[in-house]
Tab-separated table of C-alpha atoms in Angstrom:
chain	number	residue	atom	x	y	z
A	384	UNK	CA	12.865	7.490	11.650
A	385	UNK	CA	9.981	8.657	8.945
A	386	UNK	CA	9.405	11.847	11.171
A	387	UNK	CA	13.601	12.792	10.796
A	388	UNK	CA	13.647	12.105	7.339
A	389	UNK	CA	11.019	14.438	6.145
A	390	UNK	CA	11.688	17.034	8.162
A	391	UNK	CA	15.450	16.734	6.457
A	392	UNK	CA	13.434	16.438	2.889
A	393	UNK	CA	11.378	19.893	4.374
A	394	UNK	CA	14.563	21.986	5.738
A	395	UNK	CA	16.028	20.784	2.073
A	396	UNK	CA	13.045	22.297	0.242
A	397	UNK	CA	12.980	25.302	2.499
A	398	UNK	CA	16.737	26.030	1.950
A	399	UNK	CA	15.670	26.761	-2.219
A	400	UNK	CA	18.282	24.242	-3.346
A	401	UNK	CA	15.099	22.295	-5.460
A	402	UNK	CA	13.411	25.526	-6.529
A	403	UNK	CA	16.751	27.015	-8.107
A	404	UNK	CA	16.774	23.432	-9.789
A	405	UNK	CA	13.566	23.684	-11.403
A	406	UNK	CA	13.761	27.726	-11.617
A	407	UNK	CA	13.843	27.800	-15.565
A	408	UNK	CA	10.999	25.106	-16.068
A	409	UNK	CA	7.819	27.217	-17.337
A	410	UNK	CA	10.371	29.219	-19.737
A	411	UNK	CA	12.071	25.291	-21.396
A	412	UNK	CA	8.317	24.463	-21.782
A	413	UNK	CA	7.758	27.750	-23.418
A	414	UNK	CA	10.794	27.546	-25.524
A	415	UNK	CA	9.568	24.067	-26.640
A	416	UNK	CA	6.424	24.588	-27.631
A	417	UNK	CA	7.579	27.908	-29.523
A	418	UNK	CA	9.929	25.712	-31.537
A	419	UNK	CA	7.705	22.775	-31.985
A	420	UNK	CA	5.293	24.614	-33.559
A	421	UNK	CA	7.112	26.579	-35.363
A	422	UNK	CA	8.712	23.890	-37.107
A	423	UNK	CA	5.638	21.950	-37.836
A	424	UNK	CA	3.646	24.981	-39.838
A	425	UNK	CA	6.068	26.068	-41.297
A	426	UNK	CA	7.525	23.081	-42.897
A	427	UNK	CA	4.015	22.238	-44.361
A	428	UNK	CA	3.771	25.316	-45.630
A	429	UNK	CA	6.696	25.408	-47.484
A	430	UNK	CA	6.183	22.140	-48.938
A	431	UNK	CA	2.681	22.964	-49.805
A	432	UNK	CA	4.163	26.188	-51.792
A	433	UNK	CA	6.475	24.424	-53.211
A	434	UNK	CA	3.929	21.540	-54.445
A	435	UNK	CA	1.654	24.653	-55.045
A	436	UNK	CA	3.640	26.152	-57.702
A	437	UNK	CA	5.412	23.110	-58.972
A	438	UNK	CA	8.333	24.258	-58.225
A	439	UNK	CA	9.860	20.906	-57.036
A	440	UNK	CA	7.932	17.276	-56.559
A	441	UNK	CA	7.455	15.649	-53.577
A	442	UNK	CA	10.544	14.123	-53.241
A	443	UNK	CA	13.494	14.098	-51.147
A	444	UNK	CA	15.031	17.547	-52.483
A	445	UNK	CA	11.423	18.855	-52.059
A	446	UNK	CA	11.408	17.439	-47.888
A	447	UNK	CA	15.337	18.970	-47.756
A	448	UNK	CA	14.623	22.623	-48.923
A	449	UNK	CA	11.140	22.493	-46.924
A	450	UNK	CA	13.034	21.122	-44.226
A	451	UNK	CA	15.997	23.756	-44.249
A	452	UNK	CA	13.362	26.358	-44.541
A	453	UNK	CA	11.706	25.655	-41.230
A	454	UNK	CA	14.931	26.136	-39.829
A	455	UNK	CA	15.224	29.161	-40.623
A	456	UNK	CA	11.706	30.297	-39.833
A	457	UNK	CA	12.109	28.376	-36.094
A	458	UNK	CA	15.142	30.638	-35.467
A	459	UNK	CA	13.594	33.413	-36.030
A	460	UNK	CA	10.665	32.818	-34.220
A	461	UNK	CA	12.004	31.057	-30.922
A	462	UNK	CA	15.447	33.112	-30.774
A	463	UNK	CA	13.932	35.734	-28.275
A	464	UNK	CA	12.422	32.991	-26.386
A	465	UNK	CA	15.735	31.228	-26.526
A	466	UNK	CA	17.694	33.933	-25.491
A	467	UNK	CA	15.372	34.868	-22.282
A	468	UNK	CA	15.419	31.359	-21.021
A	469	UNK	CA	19.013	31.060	-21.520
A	470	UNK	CA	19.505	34.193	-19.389
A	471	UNK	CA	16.504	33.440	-16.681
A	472	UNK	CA	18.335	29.936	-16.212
A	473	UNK	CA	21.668	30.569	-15.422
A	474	UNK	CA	20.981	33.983	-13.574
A	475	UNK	CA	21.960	34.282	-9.950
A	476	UNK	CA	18.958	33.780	-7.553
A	477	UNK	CA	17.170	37.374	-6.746
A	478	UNK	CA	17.869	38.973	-9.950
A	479	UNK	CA	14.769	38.475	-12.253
A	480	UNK	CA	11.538	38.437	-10.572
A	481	UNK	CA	10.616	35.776	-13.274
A	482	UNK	CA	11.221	35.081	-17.277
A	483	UNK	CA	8.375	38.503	-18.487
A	484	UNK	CA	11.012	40.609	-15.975
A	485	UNK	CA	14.254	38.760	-17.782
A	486	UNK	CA	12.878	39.819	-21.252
A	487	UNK	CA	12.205	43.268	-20.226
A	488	UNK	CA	15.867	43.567	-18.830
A	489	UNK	CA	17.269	42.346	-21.913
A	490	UNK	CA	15.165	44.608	-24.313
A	491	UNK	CA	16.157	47.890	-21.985
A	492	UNK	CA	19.925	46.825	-22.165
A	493	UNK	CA	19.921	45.463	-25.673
A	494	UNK	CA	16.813	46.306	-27.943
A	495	UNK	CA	15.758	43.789	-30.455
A	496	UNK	CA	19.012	42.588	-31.026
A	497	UNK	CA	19.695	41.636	-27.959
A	498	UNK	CA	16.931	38.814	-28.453
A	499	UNK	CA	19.216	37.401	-31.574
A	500	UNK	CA	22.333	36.952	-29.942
A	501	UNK	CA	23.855	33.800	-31.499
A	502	UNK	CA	21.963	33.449	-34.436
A	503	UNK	CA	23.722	31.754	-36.733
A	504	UNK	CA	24.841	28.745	-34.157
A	505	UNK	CA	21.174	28.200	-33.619
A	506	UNK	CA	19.952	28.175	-37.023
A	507	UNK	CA	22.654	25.826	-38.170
A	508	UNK	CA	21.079	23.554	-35.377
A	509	UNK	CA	17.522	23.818	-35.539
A	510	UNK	CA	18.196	23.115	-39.243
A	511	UNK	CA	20.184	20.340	-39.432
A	512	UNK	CA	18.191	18.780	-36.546
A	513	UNK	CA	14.860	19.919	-38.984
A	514	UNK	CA	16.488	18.189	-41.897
A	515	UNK	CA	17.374	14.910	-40.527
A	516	UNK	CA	13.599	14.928	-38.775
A	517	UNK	CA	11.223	15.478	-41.702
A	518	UNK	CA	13.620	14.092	-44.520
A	519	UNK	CA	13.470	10.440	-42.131
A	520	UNK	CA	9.640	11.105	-41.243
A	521	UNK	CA	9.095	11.472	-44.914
A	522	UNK	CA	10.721	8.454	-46.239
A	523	UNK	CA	9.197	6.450	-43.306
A	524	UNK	CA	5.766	8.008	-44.024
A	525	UNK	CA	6.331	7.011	-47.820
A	526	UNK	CA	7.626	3.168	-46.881
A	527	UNK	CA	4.431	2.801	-44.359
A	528	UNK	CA	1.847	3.724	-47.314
A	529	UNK	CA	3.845	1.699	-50.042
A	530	UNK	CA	3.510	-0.976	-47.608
A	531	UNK	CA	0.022	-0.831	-46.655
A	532	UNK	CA	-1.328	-0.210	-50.104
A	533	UNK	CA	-0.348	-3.464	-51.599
A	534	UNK	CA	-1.993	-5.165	-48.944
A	535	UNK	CA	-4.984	-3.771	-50.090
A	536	UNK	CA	-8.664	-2.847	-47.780
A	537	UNK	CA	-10.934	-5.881	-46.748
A	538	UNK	CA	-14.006	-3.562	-47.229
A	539	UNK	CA	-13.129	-3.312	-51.243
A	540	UNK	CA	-12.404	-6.586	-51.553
A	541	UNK	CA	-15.864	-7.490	-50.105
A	542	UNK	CA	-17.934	-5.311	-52.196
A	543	UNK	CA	-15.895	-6.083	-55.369
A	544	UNK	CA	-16.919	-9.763	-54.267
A	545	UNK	CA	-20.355	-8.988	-53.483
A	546	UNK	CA	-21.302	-6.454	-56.430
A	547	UNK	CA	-19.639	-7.622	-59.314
A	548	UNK	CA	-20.963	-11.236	-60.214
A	549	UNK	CA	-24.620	-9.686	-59.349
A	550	UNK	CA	-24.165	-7.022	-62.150
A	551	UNK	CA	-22.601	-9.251	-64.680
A	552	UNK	CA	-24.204	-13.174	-63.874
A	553	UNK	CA	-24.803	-14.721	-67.037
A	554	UNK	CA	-27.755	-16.681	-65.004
A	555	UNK	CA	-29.649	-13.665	-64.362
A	556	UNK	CA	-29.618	-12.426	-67.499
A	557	UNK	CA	-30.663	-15.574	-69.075
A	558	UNK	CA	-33.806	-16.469	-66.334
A	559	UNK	CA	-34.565	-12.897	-66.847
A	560	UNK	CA	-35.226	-13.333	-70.478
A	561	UNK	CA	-37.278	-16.622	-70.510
A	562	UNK	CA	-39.322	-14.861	-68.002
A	563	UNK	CA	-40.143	-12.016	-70.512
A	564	UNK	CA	-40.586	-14.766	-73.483
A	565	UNK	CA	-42.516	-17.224	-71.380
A	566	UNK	CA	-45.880	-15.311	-71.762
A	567	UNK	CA	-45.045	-14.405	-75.400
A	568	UNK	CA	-45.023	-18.200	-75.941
A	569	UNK	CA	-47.942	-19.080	-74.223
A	570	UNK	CA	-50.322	-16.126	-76.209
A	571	UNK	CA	-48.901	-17.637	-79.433
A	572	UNK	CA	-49.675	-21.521	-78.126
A	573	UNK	CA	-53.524	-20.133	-77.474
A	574	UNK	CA	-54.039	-18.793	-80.765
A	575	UNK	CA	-52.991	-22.027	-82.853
A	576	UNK	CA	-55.019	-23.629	-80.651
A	577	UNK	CA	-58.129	-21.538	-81.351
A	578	UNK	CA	-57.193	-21.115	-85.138
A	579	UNK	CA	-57.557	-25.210	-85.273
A	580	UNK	CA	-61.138	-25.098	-83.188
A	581	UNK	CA	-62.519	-22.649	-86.004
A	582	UNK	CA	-61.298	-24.466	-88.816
A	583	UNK	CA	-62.876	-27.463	-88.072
């Protein structure tokens, strides 16, 4: 029973019906990453700039322009790589010998434009998509540290606990003192009592 069922799973491999499936995998992962960073540096520079130059505060406008920004930037960057894996994915099998031989096609047929084909519909939704992820990470990020700061750290509490009566201890100061007057007293109790010897 095992023995027919993987040779079916083998004849199903062999007949390309799982490799067409996963055909446009390295190019999604490329596309991803592309867009993930992309977004990330960009956003945080943008808000830095911003901060920078004081041209907003760090506020919720502030996250929304930064945020609208990377959108922009993102498009621009990952369109071509957008645009390629599109094509590579839902290509008939035999055409491209992989996604470098898809973006070679497209530049010969198209040029540079041909990497920016839809545009607009892909900035409108890397953006809002940007705007509702930073704008919520930013407010969250915000509640957390509100949250966490009026708890307060056990490591300050301990040394203001540990440091503070030691520098200001009324005791201290006080046994400190005597023991600086103690011998003062004692010279002064020796010479009455050799004054009174020589007198009489």
């Amino acid at each position: 029973m095992n023995e027919y069922l993987l040779s079916a799973m083998h004849m199903r491999c062999v007949s390309s019906a799982v490799l067409r499936r996963i055909a446009g995998v390295l190019p999604n992962i490329t596309r991803n990453a592309v867009v993930n960073a992309a977004e990330l540096v960009s956003y945080d520079l943008i808000k830095e700039w911003l901060l920078r130059r004081r041209l907003m505060s760090d506020r919720m406008p502030c996250h929304f322009v930064s945020a609208f920004g990377a959108g922009f930037c993102t498009t621009v960057v990952a369109s071509p790589v957008d645009v390629v894996k599109t094509r590579y994915m839902n290509s008939p099998p035999g055409v491209y010998r992989g996604a470098v031989d898809c973006a070679v096609a497209t530049y010969r047929a198209g040029g540079l434009v041909a990497f920016y084909k839809g545009f607009t519909p892909s900035f409108l939704r890397i953006s809002s998509w940007n705007i509702v992820m930073f704008v919520t990470y930013e407010q969250l990020k915000r509640h957390i540290h509100r949250v966490t700061s009026s708890w307060g750290h056990p490591r300050d509490q301990l040394l203001s606990s540990s440091v503070t009566p030691k520098s200001s201890s009324p005791s201290s100061a006080s046994a400190f003192s005597s023991a600086v007057e103690a011998p003062e007293a004692d010279s002064s109790i020796i010479e009455r009592s050799q004054s009174k010897t020589n007198n009489q």
